[in-house]
Amino acid sequence: MTTGFSSGSCRFADYFVICGLDTESGLEPDELSGENFEQSPLRRTFKSKVLAHYPDNVEWNPFDQDAVGMLCMPKGLSFRTQVDSREPQFHSFIITREDGSRTYGFALTFFEEVTSKQICSAMQTLYHMHNAEQYDILHTPTSPQGLEDQLPISRLQRFNSYDISRDTLYVSKCICLITPMAFAQACRKVLQQLHQAVTSPQPPPLPLESYIFNILYEVPLPPSGRSLKFSGVYGPVVCQRPSTSELPLFDFAISEMFNLLGVENVLQLFTCALLEMQILLYSQHYQRLMTVAESITALMFPFQWQHVYVPILPASLLHFLDAPVPYLMGLHSNGQDDRTKLELPQEANLCFVDIDNHFIELPEELPQFPNKLEFIQEISEVLMFFGVSPEGNIHSSDSQAKLQNLRSVDMVSDKCNGNLASPLNSFLLRENETIARLQALVKRTGVSLEKLEVREDASCNKDARVQCNEEELKMHQLNIQVREVFANRFTQMFADYEVFVIQPSQDKESWFTNRDQMQNFDKASFLSDQPEPYLPFLSCFLETQMFASFIDSKILCHDDEEKEHTLRVFDARVDKIRMLNVRTPTLRTSMYQKCTNIEEAEKAIEMRVSKIDHTALHPHLLDMKIGQGRYEQGFFPRLQSDVLSTGPTSNKWTKRSAPAQWRRRDRQKQHAEHLYLDNDQREKYIQEARNLGTTIRQPKLSNLSPSVIAQTNWKFVEGLLKECRNKTKRMLVEKMGREAVELGHGEVSITGVEENTLIASLCDLLERIWSHGLQVKQGKSALWSHLLHYQESKEKKNATPGGLGPPGLIHDAERRKSDGGGSAMPPLKVSLIQDMRHIQNISEIKTDVGKARAWVRLSMEKKLLSRHLKQLLSDHELTKKLYKRYAFLRCDDEKEQFLYHLLSFNAVDYFCFTNVFTTIMIPYHVVVVPSKKLGGSMFTANPWVCVSGELAETGVLQVPRNTLEITFECQNLGKLTTVQMGHDNTGLYAKWLVECVVVRNGITGHTYKFPCGRWLGKGVDDGSLERILVGELMTPSTDNDERMCRTPPMQQSPGMMRRFVTISPNSKPKLNTGQIQEGVGEAINGIVKHFHKPEKERGSLTLLLCGEYGLVWALEQVFQHGFKSPRLFKNVFIWDFLEKAQVYFESAEQREVTPDENWQTRVRHFCRFMRAINNTPRNIGKDGKFQMLVCLGARDHLLHHWIALLADCPITAQMYEDTALIKDRSLVNSLIRVLQTLQEFNITLEASLVKGIGI
């Protein structure tokens, strides 16, 4: 992608470079490239030098000698003899400057005979030394029998000798063009023709200098939307550049990537890149690394990769794989070592792509790309139309021309396998298999077969009109079709994105200074509009740097003039989609819409290629002395630097482009005025905005001194700390939800998916921190491996008699003093090792990465993450043993700050462990607390409990009478909601006053209190033998040193009710009608709010119905208001009144005094429910029955009917005073209206509330 190509350049190429062997400095082994000395000297690598580059320097693109030298010949020099294959190899590379702008390089590496006697004899000497050392090894027969016979003698000989008298020595040399834009095909042709000119028996028509001068100074860049033709040594070269309304320039063959990997793998790799994982490409061909890297980043349009991007990682920069940031890097394999030999510092979040073996390793828990199957289908159709197999085909390559190049390479690799069959035959055989496979696929997909022609030879049906060759046109067509299909996915997915962009309210200056803290996109609202299956991918994608940068550039650019090219093109497409299908933003549809604008994109290219817009000057004789410019055949000469170092003095197109440059300057000036910033400042700002989450965009490609490495690592440490700060802040703001929104931070609410995304990204950050500066890598998760070391060392210590206390426990007497009911149950001890054991006992978690993530989730839920990690890092000896000096974990200040950031998570409640591991077994501990006042010691019956949570319930558990506590293990119940408890009414004294029940989760330590405060027994209270208690999570009081501001857990803000009344259990306060109405209003309001939240965020509905100040309580107040109490000492319950009403209604029905049809159905319903509740086998008391009636009435939307019935019932007149609320017509009507609001909600009751009722 030509994102930031150097703006100063208007020439096709900036430099022509020659690299190779510097005969003066001789053979210098290249230690950095990591090749070992056991290899024979011909297999070793030696240092290459930049021998010459023309011109010396260009102001807009200063020549970077180190970088060009490293990337032209990333493995240094290699030697061959006459028996080796010496085919020229083409590869491209990219140099990213510190400001993010890019220059491209295109290099052709070929072999030349070594003429220097010193070099040859040096090689001979190396061989003598090597043979002396290796003699024994080679003469032990290691190779399997039979292989010997197939290998030609010369090949064996080559391994153990180079004979100066008999062998010819060749060394690699490289010619290279450095260009501002990536016209890969054109550069390849130019270089191949130059090389051909040197090797062909006839000298070329003009001296080489003429052609190189022409390409450097006389060939301009084609203007956008135009094509350009210029002359190579032997034939014309055509390049064309897309217009400003098309997708950006891309000139690599995408089909090659699909051939190498197959559609399925490409899509997985694409997903990893979009989610900013660490990506490592691995291949023995530099060009393949570059093609895959460039293709993947090009397909991301309109997004741009924001992190480290090194498609070809020179051997000397291998330590860069340690980078604790997202990266996309390409690593050269020597073809012998397999993947297991690679020592990669971190793999918890790594996508490893073995290009040559058609194989890809993915990080765990990678979300699927939306509509993946339809998407694969659409891409496959395009590929098949061009005869490319969607499954990929390693050995075929996209053009016949490449096949010619590959032929010899294939032969070499085939020889290594002892197999000398012509690769071409097997290639055609494979092609036919592919065709058969395609046809089968075609039948399945229903693509018309006429389109599918297999082109045996492209040149014979050449169309006279088209100026470039057929193959190249096909490549452009395939590229644009695939790219349009990919771009269309994003235009569909983000068609409404502008609606959700949050424009900054303040001026640009302060926006930039606070950019870290600002939210620039309303993620929650955007996600709530998306189809459910998209969420796992989208919620992660919206968190990436590339998405943030895309939205930033949207915010910075107001009108079309100002927009970056990609943004302008994308917005135009989005507008078009919007016009075509006016889809309402709220419509959540996952309908797959195929790409429709392929044809016009193709037409634009065909137009340019068939009608060339510009032709450059032809190469011509230069002003050279006679005799200059001659050279020996087969050797690329030292060129005449005097004629190549400067361009022509007068040149019409440099002049012509000046006004254009001024025009550009004018426009930039207008932009700057619009922003009140000068241009440099604006550039700096955009750059800063881009760099926000990224500390290092690019490694400096220079020979690395320890100080440079140290500085790089220091930048990483700072970057990690900053990322940690931003992540914790973002997670807290999200979690604090409402109160934070009122203060103007962040979004409204956090969905379950989004919370999971944020926690997963925190786990990734921890893995990156723990793998920075590791001495030796063990296992895929650096964090888990450190924890295991710690566990081992602690257990060893504790095995020795001097060990203190039980393993890894911290004893603090005052840890978490518990509240009232909590004294019944001492809190769990804090133990890092114990938490590890919990995770190790979960058989469902198989991998180290999974274990580390589960441990982080558990620690977050227990609010111990910071404390555990502090304890882990307090073992300095262990940290020293495991980490290098520069590692993040050994920078004390940063480590302290990092732990402090994590400490802030203690301010909020996470259930990120309980909600994710829903099937694991968990030990629970239950304690029943009887009232101290009326001793439960005489109690003779046998109590039981049944615990229910959001995920499951336990069934009835007997509780021993003497201890009143039990511990049991069962599948995760989720957050606990209710406890049913009762007794069997046996013995002499079966009356029991219970204060509360306390239940604790043995893994997470969450303790729930279920208040009761009532009797269970016949003849006391309401005669109940069992009750349903609704509980709440108790908050531990934390230690002094860790006290932080807390948000109360999951409660509504204190209602008005609590201010009016403080209820002491014995005196029932009298509420006035206003307070009662308010109570009902608040209860209903709570339920309405509950249903307006996304499903994943809803709290417990049971709490809203039966909990403190819930609906049951509110209606109790309604019925108790003005209730006549007949005698002293005798309690009358609301249920008594309801039963009398039921008797009245039933007799009224029999007497048939029925006012109307409606009344009858209501009465029938009411009586049916009353009968069912009274006939239940359960021993619930009168208040329990009332609670059940209210819950069922709410579920079936009947409450308002029943209130109306009861208000008109004569029994009411008898049992209530005249001032009672139920007798006040207007109050009853408003009550009915409030209750009607529940009709639109589908209320599902927890099983424990309606057990034993068959309605």
Coordinates of N, CA, C and O in Angstrom, one line a residue, residues 1142-1157 1159-1168 1171:
Q1142 N -61.6 -14.6 47.5 CA -61.8 -15.8 46.6 C -63.1 -16.5 46.9 O -63.8 -16.8 45.9
V1143 N -63.4 -16.7 48.1 CA -64.6 -17.4 48.5 C -65.8 -16.6 48.0 O -66.8 -17.1 47.3
Y1144 N -65.7 -15.2 48.1 CA -66.8 -14.4 47.7 C -67.0 -14.5 46.1 O -68.1 -14.7 45.7
F1145 N -65.9 -14.5 45.4 CA -66.0 -14.5 43.9 C -66.5 -15.9 43.5 O -67.4 -15.9 42.6
E1146 N -66.1 -16.9 44.2 CA -66.6 -18.3 43.7 C -68.1 -18.4 43.9 O -68.8 -18.9 43.1
S1147 N -68.5 -17.9 45.1 CA -70.0 -18.0 45.3 C -70.7 -17.0 44.4 O -71.8 -17.4 43.9
A1148 N -70.1 -15.9 44.1 CA -70.8 -15.0 43.2 C -71.0 -15.6 41.8 O -72.0 -15.5 41.1
E1149 N -69.9 -16.4 41.4 CA -70.0 -17.0 40.1 C -71.2 -18.0 40.1 O -71.9 -18.2 39.2
Q1150 N -71.3 -18.8 41.2 CA -72.3 -19.8 41.3 C -73.7 -19.1 41.3 O -74.7 -19.6 40.7
R1151 N -73.8 -18.0 42.0 CA -75.1 -17.3 42.0 C -75.3 -16.6 40.7 O -76.4 -16.1 40.4
E1152 N -74.3 -16.5 39.9 CA -74.3 -15.9 38.5 C -74.7 -14.5 38.6 O -75.5 -14.0 37.8
V1153 N -74.2 -13.7 39.6 CA -74.4 -12.3 39.6 C -73.2 -11.7 38.8 O -72.3 -11.2 39.4
T1154 N -73.1 -12.0 37.6 CA -71.9 -11.6 36.8 C -72.1 -10.3 36.0 O -73.0 -10.3 35.1
P1155 N -71.4 -9.3 36.3 CA -71.6 -8.0 35.6 C -71.3 -8.2 34.1 O -72.1 -7.9 33.3
D1156 N -70.1 -8.8 33.7 CA -69.9 -8.9 32.3 C -68.9 -10.0 32.1 O -68.3 -10.6 33.0
E1157 N -68.7 -10.3 30.8 CA -67.8 -11.3 30.3 C -66.3 -11.2 30.9 O -65.7 -12.1 31.5
W1159 N -65.3 -9.5 33.4 CA -65.2 -9.7 34.9 C -65.0 -11.2 35.2 O -64.2 -11.6 36.0
Q1160 N -65.8 -12.0 34.4 CA -65.8 -13.4 34.7 C -64.4 -14.0 34.4 O -64.0 -14.8 35.2
T1161 N -63.8 -13.7 33.3 CA -62.5 -14.3 33.0 C -61.5 -13.9 34.0 O -60.7 -14.7 34.5
R1162 N -61.6 -12.6 34.5 CA -60.6 -12.1 35.5 C -60.8 -12.9 36.8 O -59.8 -13.4 37.4
V1163 N -62.1 -13.1 37.2 CA -62.4 -13.8 38.4 C -61.9 -15.3 38.2 O -61.3 -15.8 39.2
R1164 N -62.1 -15.9 37.1 CA -61.7 -17.2 36.9 C -60.2 -17.4 37.1 O -59.7 -18.3 37.7
H1165 N -59.5 -16.5 36.4 CA -58.0 -16.5 36.6 C -57.6 -16.4 38.0 O -56.8 -17.2 38.5
F1166 N -58.2 -15.4 38.7 CA -57.8 -15.1 40.1 C -58.0 -16.4 40.9 O -57.1 -16.8 41.7
C1167 N -59.2 -16.9 40.8 CA -59.5 -18.1 41.6 C -58.6 -19.3 41.3 O -58.2 -20.1 42.2
R1168 N -58.3 -19.4 40.0 CA -57.5 -20.6 39.6 C -56.1 -20.5 40.3 O -55.6 -21.4 40.8
R1171 N -56.3 -21.1 44.1 CA -56.5 -22.5 44.4 C -55.1 -23.3 44.2 O -54.7 -24.0 45.0

